Short mmCIF file of C-alpha atoms and ligand atoms in Angstrom, two decimals:
data_model
loop_
_atom_site.label_atom_id
_atom_site.label_comp_id
_atom_site.label_asym_id
_atom_site.label_seq_id
_atom_site.Cartn_x
_atom_site.Cartn_y
_atom_site.Cartn_z
CA MET A 1005 -0.14 -0.16 -0.07
CA TYR A 1006 0.55 3.30 -0.87
CA VAL A 1007 1.01 5.68 2.61
CA SER A 1008 0.84 9.54 2.31
CA ASP A 1009 -0.65 11.65 5.32
CA VAL A 1010 -3.29 13.09 2.75
CA LEU A 1011 -5.27 11.82 0.05
CA VAL A 1012 -7.04 14.01 -1.75
CA ILE A 1013 -9.79 12.06 -4.31
CA GLY A 1014 -10.45 14.38 -7.72
CA GLY A 1015 -7.75 16.72 -9.40
CA GLY A 1016 -10.32 19.48 -10.12
CA ILE A 1017 -9.75 22.59 -8.88
CA ALA A 1018 -11.60 21.90 -5.47
CA GLY A 1019 -9.21 18.85 -5.06
CA LEU A 1020 -6.04 20.41 -6.29
CA SER A 1021 -7.03 24.48 -4.40
CA VAL A 1022 -6.73 22.18 -1.29
CA ALA A 1023 -4.09 19.51 -1.82
CA ALA A 1024 -1.44 22.83 -2.92
CA ARG A 1025 -2.34 24.60 0.79
CA LEU A 1026 -2.25 21.29 2.35
CA SER A 1027 0.97 20.28 0.68
CA ALA A 1028 2.80 23.03 3.36
CA GLU A 1029 2.04 20.61 5.96
CA ALA A 1030 1.42 17.15 5.25
CA ILE A 1031 1.95 14.79 2.52
CA VAL A 1032 -0.54 15.12 0.01
CA THR A 1033 -1.83 12.15 -2.50
CA VAL A 1034 -4.17 13.48 -5.30
CA LEU A 1035 -6.01 11.01 -7.43
CA GLU A 1036 -7.73 11.94 -10.11
CA GLY A 1037 -10.11 9.26 -12.56
CA GLU A 1038 -8.85 10.72 -15.57
CA SER A 1039 -5.82 11.07 -17.40
CA ALA A 1040 -5.25 15.15 -17.10
CA PRO A 1041 -6.80 17.05 -14.09
CA GLY A 1042 -9.38 19.11 -14.53
CA TYR A 1043 -11.23 16.99 -17.30
CA HIS A 1044 -14.23 17.54 -15.90
CA ALA A 1045 -16.39 20.78 -14.63
CA SER A 1046 -12.53 22.62 -14.18
CA GLY A 1047 -11.60 22.34 -17.68
CA ARG A 1048 -15.39 23.72 -19.25
CA SER A 1049 -15.77 26.73 -16.98
CA VAL A 1050 -15.74 29.72 -18.88
CA ALA A 1051 -13.06 31.75 -16.27
CA PHE A 1052 -14.62 34.71 -15.15
CA ALA A 1053 -15.22 35.93 -11.68
CA HIS A 1054 -17.30 38.23 -10.79
CA TYR A 1055 -20.27 39.35 -8.06
CA GLY A 1056 -23.02 38.62 -10.43
CA LEU A 1057 -23.58 35.13 -9.31
CA GLY A 1058 -24.38 33.08 -6.15
CA ASN A 1059 -26.30 33.83 -3.04
CA GLU A 1060 -24.18 35.71 -0.49
CA PRO A 1061 -21.86 33.02 1.18
CA VAL A 1062 -20.62 32.36 -1.77
CA ARG A 1063 -20.43 36.69 -2.36
CA ASN A 1064 -18.85 36.65 0.35
CA LEU A 1065 -16.26 33.71 -0.60
CA THR A 1066 -16.20 35.68 -3.91
CA ALA A 1067 -14.36 38.77 -2.13
CA LEU A 1068 -11.94 36.77 0.17
CA SER A 1069 -10.28 35.64 -3.31
CA MET A 1070 -10.09 38.21 -5.14
CA ALA A 1071 -6.79 39.34 -4.39
CA GLU A 1072 -5.43 36.25 -4.78
CA LEU A 1073 -7.12 34.75 -8.31
CA ALA A 1074 -5.26 38.43 -9.47
CA ALA A 1075 -2.73 36.69 -9.73
CA HIS A 1076 -4.33 34.35 -12.59
CA GLY A 1077 -6.63 37.16 -14.01
CA SER A 1078 -6.84 40.00 -16.04
CA VAL A 1079 -9.24 43.06 -15.71
CA HIS A 1080 -12.16 42.14 -17.86
CA PRO A 1081 -15.29 44.09 -17.65
CA ALA A 1082 -18.85 42.32 -16.60
CA LEU A 1083 -22.14 44.21 -17.87
CA HIS A 1084 -25.31 43.58 -16.61
CA ILE A 1085 -28.10 44.65 -18.93
CA ALA A 1086 -31.07 44.10 -17.95
CA ALA A 1087 -34.62 44.62 -20.11
CA GLU A 1088 -37.49 46.97 -19.69
CA GLY A 1089 -38.71 44.12 -16.69
CA GLU A 1090 -35.72 43.85 -15.32
CA ILE A 1091 -35.31 46.54 -13.81
CA ALA A 1092 -35.54 45.42 -10.31
CA ALA A 1093 -32.89 42.67 -11.06
CA LEU A 1094 -30.84 45.73 -11.74
CA ASP A 1095 -31.55 47.49 -8.38
CA GLY A 1096 -30.76 43.94 -6.59
CA LEU A 1097 -26.92 44.00 -8.30
CA GLU A 1098 -26.36 47.53 -8.08
CA ASP A 1099 -27.05 47.05 -4.19
CA ILE A 1100 -24.59 44.16 -4.27
CA HIS A 1101 -22.23 45.60 -5.99
CA ARG A 1102 -22.34 48.56 -3.27
CA GLN A 1103 -22.53 46.38 -0.59
CA TYR A 1104 -18.67 44.65 -1.87
CA GLY A 1105 -17.37 48.21 -2.58
CA CYS A 1106 -16.91 47.28 -6.06
CA ASP A 1107 -15.83 49.68 -8.89
CA TYR A 1108 -18.97 49.77 -11.06
CA THR A 1109 -21.19 52.46 -13.12
CA ARG A 1110 -24.52 52.46 -13.29
CA ILE A 1111 -25.01 53.59 -17.08
CA GLY A 1112 -28.15 54.15 -19.79
CA PRO A 1113 -28.60 51.86 -23.04
CA ASP A 1114 -26.68 54.36 -24.76
CA GLU A 1115 -23.46 53.76 -22.89
CA ALA A 1116 -23.73 49.98 -22.93
CA ARG A 1117 -24.05 49.63 -26.31
CA ALA A 1118 -20.82 51.30 -26.76
CA LEU A 1119 -19.58 48.90 -24.81
CA MET A 1120 -21.10 46.19 -26.14
CA PRO A 1121 -21.82 47.27 -29.97
CA ALA A 1122 -24.35 44.52 -30.62
CA LEU A 1123 -26.94 44.82 -28.34
CA LYS A 1124 -30.79 44.81 -29.62
CA PRO A 1125 -31.79 48.41 -28.10
CA GLU A 1126 -35.53 46.08 -27.02
CA ALA A 1127 -32.79 43.78 -25.10
CA CYS A 1128 -31.23 46.94 -22.71
CA ALA A 1129 -32.82 49.76 -20.48
CA ALA A 1130 -30.62 50.41 -18.73
CA ALA A 1131 -26.73 48.68 -17.57
CA LEU A 1132 -24.62 48.02 -14.68
CA VAL A 1133 -20.62 48.22 -15.29
CA ASP A 1134 -18.45 46.18 -12.75
CA HIS A 1135 -15.06 47.64 -13.96
CA GLY A 1136 -13.07 45.28 -11.40
CA SER A 1137 -14.27 41.84 -12.71
CA LEU A 1138 -11.70 39.20 -14.05
CA LYS A 1139 -11.00 36.78 -16.77
CA LEU A 1140 -9.06 33.80 -15.71
CA ASP A 1141 -6.29 31.59 -16.36
CA THR A 1142 -7.53 28.60 -15.19
CA HIS A 1143 -5.74 25.96 -16.89
CA ALA A 1144 -2.88 28.02 -14.89
CA MET A 1145 -4.51 28.51 -12.07
CA LEU A 1146 -4.58 24.64 -11.93
CA GLN A 1147 -1.27 23.77 -13.06
CA ALA A 1148 0.08 26.76 -10.24
CA HIS A 1149 -1.37 24.07 -7.24
CA VAL A 1150 -0.27 20.77 -9.83
CA ALA A 1151 3.39 22.93 -9.12
CA THR A 1152 3.01 23.92 -5.18
CA ILE A 1153 1.82 19.55 -4.47
CA ARG A 1154 4.60 18.79 -6.42
CA ALA A 1155 7.18 21.08 -5.03
CA ASN A 1156 6.04 20.21 -1.32
CA ARG A 1157 6.88 16.79 -2.13
CA GLY A 1158 3.43 15.52 -2.90
CA ALA A 1159 2.16 13.65 -6.17
CA LEU A 1160 -1.03 14.31 -8.98
CA LEU A 1161 -1.51 10.60 -9.67
CA PRO A 1162 -3.72 10.97 -12.71
CA GLY A 1163 -5.47 7.49 -14.58
CA GLU A 1164 -6.00 6.30 -11.07
CA ARG A 1165 -10.14 5.79 -10.65
CA VAL A 1166 -11.17 5.42 -7.07
CA THR A 1167 -13.44 2.36 -6.72
CA LEU A 1168 -13.60 0.68 -3.81
CA ILE A 1169 -13.15 2.69 -0.39
CA GLY A 1170 -12.14 0.80 2.82
CA HIS A 1171 -11.01 1.82 7.14
CA GLU A 1172 -8.72 0.12 8.58
CA ARG A 1173 -6.38 0.24 11.38
CA GLY A 1174 -7.06 4.16 11.64
CA ARG A 1175 -6.20 4.89 8.03
CA TRP A 1176 -8.56 5.22 5.24
CA VAL A 1177 -7.76 3.15 2.10
CA ALA A 1178 -8.50 4.10 -1.33
CA VAL A 1179 -8.55 0.95 -4.25
CA ARG A 1180 -8.17 1.38 -7.62
CA ALA A 1181 -9.80 -1.01 -10.58
CA ASP A 1182 -6.14 -3.03 -10.74
CA GLY A 1183 -6.11 -3.65 -6.83
CA THR A 1184 -3.74 -0.60 -6.26
CA ARG A 1185 -3.86 0.24 -2.78
CA HIS A 1186 -3.44 4.11 -1.61
CA GLY A 1187 -3.93 5.15 3.08
CA ALA A 1188 -3.86 8.26 4.72
CA ALA A 1189 -5.71 9.02 8.00
CA VAL A 1190 -7.17 11.76 5.89
CA LEU A 1191 -9.45 11.46 3.36
CA VAL A 1192 -10.74 14.65 0.87
CA ASN A 1193 -13.24 13.77 -0.96
CA ALA A 1194 -13.23 16.15 -3.93
CA ALA A 1195 -14.34 14.82 -6.55
CA GLY A 1196 -16.93 17.25 -8.22
CA ALA A 1197 -20.07 15.43 -9.64
CA TRP A 1198 -19.07 12.20 -8.05
CA ALA A 1199 -19.05 13.29 -4.43
CA ASP A 1200 -21.58 12.00 -2.88
CA GLU A 1201 -20.60 8.14 -4.61
CA VAL A 1202 -17.20 8.83 -3.24
CA ALA A 1203 -19.03 8.77 0.05
CA ARG A 1204 -21.24 5.87 -0.67
CA MET A 1205 -18.26 4.23 -1.64
CA ALA A 1206 -16.81 4.96 1.74
CA GLY A 1207 -19.96 4.37 3.87
CA VAL A 1208 -20.64 7.63 4.48
CA THR A 1209 -23.78 9.49 4.41
CA PRO A 1210 -23.68 11.38 1.10
CA VAL A 1211 -25.43 15.05 1.15
CA GLY A 1212 -27.53 15.05 -1.75
CA LEU A 1213 -25.54 16.68 -4.04
CA GLU A 1214 -27.30 17.82 -7.49
CA PRO A 1215 -24.67 17.52 -10.88
CA ARG A 1216 -26.56 20.57 -13.33
CA ARG A 1217 -25.88 20.49 -16.83
CA ARG A 1218 -24.39 23.53 -18.62
CA THR A 1219 -23.56 24.28 -22.05
CA VAL A 1220 -21.53 26.68 -24.21
CA ILE A 1221 -21.88 28.17 -27.46
CA SER A 1222 -18.89 29.47 -29.56
CA PHE A 1223 -19.18 30.99 -32.34
CA ALA A 1224 -17.42 33.64 -34.60
CA ALA A 1225 -17.27 37.08 -33.74
CA PRO A 1226 -19.07 39.51 -37.10
CA GLU A 1227 -16.03 39.51 -39.82
CA GLY A 1228 -12.96 41.84 -39.06
CA GLU A 1229 -14.46 43.05 -36.05
CA ASP A 1230 -12.19 42.58 -32.77
CA VAL A 1231 -14.27 41.90 -29.91
CA SER A 1232 -11.75 40.93 -27.41
CA ARG A 1233 -11.91 44.27 -25.60
CA TRP A 1234 -15.90 43.23 -25.68
CA PRO A 1235 -17.36 42.91 -22.23
CA PHE A 1236 -18.64 39.90 -20.64
CA THR A 1237 -22.33 40.67 -21.73
CA LYS A 1238 -25.12 39.10 -18.72
CA THR A 1239 -28.96 39.85 -18.23
CA ALA A 1240 -30.20 40.51 -15.46
CA GLY A 1241 -32.20 38.02 -15.67
CA GLU A 1242 -32.88 34.81 -17.26
CA GLY A 1243 -31.41 34.86 -20.66
CA PHE A 1244 -27.64 34.36 -21.80
CA TYR A 1245 -24.15 35.23 -20.98
CA LEU A 1246 -21.75 36.56 -24.21
CA LEU A 1247 -17.79 37.20 -23.24
CA PRO A 1248 -14.89 37.04 -25.98
CA GLU A 1249 -12.68 34.50 -26.19
CA GLY A 1250 -9.78 36.27 -27.99
CA ARG A 1251 -10.34 38.49 -31.00
CA SER A 1252 -12.60 36.68 -33.48
CA GLN A 1253 -14.64 33.95 -31.60
CA LEU A 1254 -16.91 34.60 -29.10
CA LEU A 1255 -18.82 32.16 -25.88
CA ALA A 1256 -22.47 32.13 -25.39
CA SER A 1257 -24.55 30.16 -22.78
CA SER A 1258 -28.16 30.30 -21.89
CA MET A 1259 -27.51 29.21 -18.35
CA ASP A 1260 -29.04 26.17 -18.44
CA GLN A 1261 -29.23 23.96 -15.45
CA THR A 1262 -30.54 20.96 -15.82
CA PRO A 1263 -29.76 18.14 -13.68
CA SER A 1264 -27.85 14.56 -14.51
CA ALA A 1265 -26.23 12.32 -13.07
CA PRO A 1266 -22.87 12.31 -12.89
CA CYS A 1267 -20.82 11.94 -16.74
CA ASP A 1268 -19.17 12.68 -18.72
CA ALA A 1269 -21.62 16.08 -20.29
CA ALA A 1270 -22.30 16.76 -23.71
CA PRO A 1271 -24.34 19.21 -25.15
CA GLU A 1272 -27.47 18.95 -26.49
CA GLU A 1273 -28.91 19.50 -29.52
CA LEU A 1274 -31.63 21.86 -28.13
CA ASP A 1275 -29.85 23.27 -25.21
CA ILE A 1276 -27.26 24.89 -28.14
CA ALA A 1277 -30.33 26.07 -29.70
CA ILE A 1278 -31.85 27.81 -27.34
CA ALA A 1279 -28.58 29.45 -26.53
CA ALA A 1280 -28.19 29.96 -30.46
CA ASP A 1281 -31.84 32.17 -29.70
CA ARG A 1282 -31.36 33.80 -26.65
CA VAL A 1283 -27.95 35.62 -27.96
CA GLU A 1284 -29.82 36.14 -31.81
CA GLN A 1285 -32.89 37.48 -29.99
CA ALA A 1286 -31.04 40.07 -27.88
CA THR A 1287 -28.26 41.54 -29.91
CA THR A 1288 -27.53 41.85 -34.14
CA LEU A 1289 -25.11 39.14 -33.81
CA PRO A 1290 -25.76 36.16 -36.12
CA ILE A 1291 -24.50 33.23 -35.75
CA ARG A 1292 -24.14 31.42 -39.17
CA ARG A 1293 -22.20 28.23 -37.61
CA ILE A 1294 -21.16 27.05 -34.39
CA SER A 1295 -17.99 27.05 -34.46
CA HIS A 1296 -17.93 24.58 -30.98
CA SER A 1297 -19.81 23.59 -28.22
CA TRP A 1298 -19.48 22.09 -24.99
CA ALA A 1299 -21.48 20.60 -21.60
CA GLY A 1300 -20.01 20.59 -17.57
CA LEU A 1301 -21.98 19.86 -14.47
CA ARG A 1302 -21.98 22.02 -11.87
CA SER A 1303 -22.80 20.56 -8.81
CA PHE A 1304 -24.91 22.19 -6.15
CA ALA A 1305 -25.94 21.30 -2.19
CA PRO A 1306 -29.22 21.47 -1.68
CA ASP A 1307 -28.68 24.83 -0.62
CA GLU A 1308 -26.82 25.34 -2.58
CA LEU A 1309 -23.89 25.93 -0.49
CA PRO A 1310 -20.28 24.50 -0.58
CA VAL A 1311 -19.90 21.08 1.50
CA ILE A 1312 -17.23 21.34 3.49
CA GLY A 1313 -15.90 19.79 6.38
CA GLU A 1314 -15.61 16.31 8.83
CA ALA A 1315 -18.11 13.78 8.27
CA ALA A 1316 -20.59 12.59 11.38
CA GLY A 1317 -19.28 9.85 12.68
CA ALA A 1318 -16.34 9.11 9.67
CA PRO A 1319 -13.02 10.23 11.36
CA GLY A 1320 -10.42 12.02 9.35
CA PHE A 1321 -13.15 11.93 6.13
CA PHE A 1322 -13.21 15.89 4.50
CA TRP A 1323 -16.14 17.38 1.84
CA CYS A 1324 -14.57 19.48 -0.37
CA ALA A 1325 -17.55 20.12 -3.18
CA GLY A 1326 -20.92 21.50 -3.73
CA GLN A 1327 -18.51 24.77 -5.14
CA GLY A 1328 -21.18 24.68 -7.77
CA GLY A 1329 -20.80 27.79 -11.06
CA ALA A 1330 -18.45 29.62 -9.08
CA GLY A 1331 -16.04 26.88 -8.02
CA PHE A 1332 -12.55 28.93 -9.76
CA GLN A 1333 -13.71 32.50 -7.87
CA THR A 1334 -14.24 31.12 -4.40
CA ALA A 1335 -11.38 28.76 -4.82
CA PRO A 1336 -8.55 31.30 -2.65
CA ALA A 1337 -11.26 31.58 0.27
CA LEU A 1338 -12.87 27.80 0.23
CA SER A 1339 -9.45 26.10 0.32
CA ARG A 1340 -8.28 27.96 2.88
CA ILE A 1341 -11.38 26.93 5.20
CA ALA A 1342 -10.86 23.39 3.94
CA ALA A 1343 -7.52 23.06 4.68
CA ALA A 1344 -7.81 25.08 8.25
CA ALA A 1345 -10.91 22.28 8.85
CA VAL A 1346 -8.60 19.32 8.21
CA MET A 1347 -5.53 20.30 10.00
CA GLY A 1348 -7.61 20.87 12.77
CA GLN A 1349 -6.70 24.91 12.69
CA PRO A 1350 -8.75 27.52 13.74
CA PHE A 1351 -11.98 28.80 10.93
CA PRO A 1352 -9.76 31.95 9.05
CA GLU A 1353 -9.85 35.16 11.17
CA ASP A 1354 -11.33 37.18 8.02
CA ALA A 1355 -13.91 34.68 6.88
CA ALA A 1356 -14.98 34.67 9.91
CA ALA A 1357 -15.53 38.62 9.90
CA ALA A 1358 -17.36 38.36 7.03
CA GLY A 1359 -20.06 36.32 8.14
CA LEU A 1360 -19.07 33.19 7.31
CA SER A 1361 -18.64 29.90 9.35
CA LEU A 1362 -17.52 26.07 9.00
CA GLU A 1363 -20.84 24.98 10.51
CA ALA A 1364 -22.70 26.79 7.45
CA PHE A 1365 -20.74 24.87 5.19
CA SER A 1366 -20.56 21.77 7.60
CA PRO A 1367 -22.02 18.04 6.69
CA ALA A 1368 -23.43 18.05 9.22
CA ARG A 1369 -26.65 20.80 8.23
CA LEU A 1370 -27.46 17.98 5.40
CA GLY A 1371 -27.67 15.19 7.86
CA ALA A 1372 -24.49 14.12 7.19
C1 FAD B 2783 -20.04 25.77 -18.18
C2 FAD B 2783 -19.51 26.41 -16.68
C3 FAD B 2783 -18.99 27.46 -16.32
C4 FAD B 2783 -18.35 27.74 -15.46
N1 FAD B 2783 -17.80 28.63 -15.14
C5 FAD B 2783 -17.09 29.29 -14.40
C6 FAD B 2783 -17.27 30.71 -14.47
O1 FAD B 2783 -17.02 31.30 -14.98
N2 FAD B 2783 -16.41 30.70 -12.96
C7 FAD B 2783 -15.85 30.15 -11.82
O2 FAD B 2783 -15.87 30.24 -10.79
N3 FAD B 2783 -15.94 28.81 -11.97
C8 FAD B 2783 -17.61 28.57 -13.05
N4 FAD B 2783 -17.45 27.10 -13.14
C9 FAD B 2783 -17.83 26.28 -12.21
C10 FAD B 2783 -16.93 25.26 -11.56
O3 FAD B 2783 -16.21 24.31 -12.66
C11 FAD B 2783 -17.09 24.32 -11.20
O4 FAD B 2783 -17.79 25.09 -9.90
C12 FAD B 2783 -15.82 23.54 -10.74
O5 FAD B 2783 -14.88 23.46 -12.10
C13 FAD B 2783 -15.97 22.68 -9.56
O6 FAD B 2783 -14.69 21.72 -9.33
P1 FAD B 2783 -14.27 20.77 -8.99
O7 FAD B 2783 -13.21 20.22 -8.51
O8 FAD B 2783 -14.99 20.12 -7.45
O9 FAD B 2783 -15.14 19.10 -9.80
P2 FAD B 2783 -14.40 18.33 -10.86
O10 FAD B 2783 -13.58 19.55 -12.50
O11 FAD B 2783 -15.34 18.25 -11.70
O12 FAD B 2783 -13.39 17.78 -10.41
C14 FAD B 2783 -13.45 16.65 -9.34
C15 FAD B 2783 -12.92 15.37 -10.01
O13 FAD B 2783 -13.23 14.16 -9.80
C16 FAD B 2783 -12.88 13.14 -10.43
N5 FAD B 2783 -13.49 11.95 -9.50
C17 FAD B 2783 -14.11 11.69 -9.12
N6 FAD B 2783 -14.48 10.43 -8.89
C18 FAD B 2783 -13.47 9.61 -8.66
C19 FAD B 2783 -12.82 8.72 -8.54
N7 FAD B 2783 -13.72 7.75 -8.03
N8 FAD B 2783 -11.73 9.08 -8.61
C20 FAD B 2783 -10.78 9.38 -8.51
N9 FAD B 2783 -11.62 10.59 -9.34
C21 FAD B 2783 -12.37 11.36 -9.72
C22 FAD B 2783 -13.32 13.41 -12.18
O14 FAD B 2783 -12.50 12.57 -12.32
C23 FAD B 2783 -12.70 14.75 -11.69
O15 FAD B 2783 -11.73 14.88 -11.93
C24 FAD B 2783 -18.25 26.77 -14.42
C25 FAD B 2783 -18.85 25.48 -14.92
C26 FAD B 2783 -19.44 25.31 -15.56
C27 FAD B 2783 -20.08 23.80 -15.84
#
């Protein structure tokens, strides 16, 4: 058996960020089922950090993460647009941006169109620009964590899908299909959409995670137009978001969230069509051809808060799951909270000052 201090199951942003923190104080082994880290949700995000999503604790985690995220991000404005019937939602967003001290401006439709020239008049009666949002380099984030783990004598082992978990002589033992065994006193469950499945394997009560599929389409920008400075544009109500990918491509999503079993998610024709239709309804962009599309799973606990902390009745089994649609933008703060919980250290002071607590994230709140 290969023995470490801590085993982390899952080589996405959740597992790698907490493993990197823990590796400063412990020998950590990350077991990833796929042949490379970030194959599932973490390789499929649109890599943006902003305050226009999530509930209050998620926004607090975002606020606590922004400074660290800046190392792997570049400032890129977010434009929140509201049609006539969505002004109240935009007002709510403005309150949030004010509360977090964001550098934002409330603007009218003409100024919004100056920033995003493809907007149709009926799509935007009012808007808000957040000047401090970040476009993230998520690949660099993942690789930086891998480098830290390795520099601290830890390991990321791809191609190590765990199929069985036992507990013997004070150690959790994770077993691969070929019988290879990895043991450690502490096991961190960062298996994303599969986190409930991993808990069941270990005889731990699942928390009721719901993976939800989200679809992204990519299409060519108008001929000759450099769109790289167009803002990340998001409707205040249901609708879509749109953002540039380099100078000549645009990404869009209808913000679909279809419940799904854990799987290698693939885009469905209908979701692709809905995303394209919503963009065409609200903008003058003709989508002649979808260059590329993908889907990924965003996994939520029933109350849509992350699940961090030790499982009741299973000493050494820690959850780090349920990051939903904000796994990258909350990773710096959430990995600090998770690492402190694993090491038995006090809850981080800045997180407590922001009104967060380990109890709020603990699996116990979900009966697990
Ligand atoms: C379309 C889309 C857009 C998004 N955009 C953003 C965004 O702009 N900003 C943002 O912050 N977030 C965004 N997100 C959310 C973000 O991607 C997720 O919150 C985050 O990636 C979740 O990370 P994770 O490590 O928990 O999951 P994953 O990346 O899925 O990692 C879990 C890993 O566990 C492994 N695993 C599972 N079971 C086992 C096993 N038995 N043995 C070994 N390994 C196992 C899997 O192979 C997988 O690699 C987006 C998500 C999607 C789908």
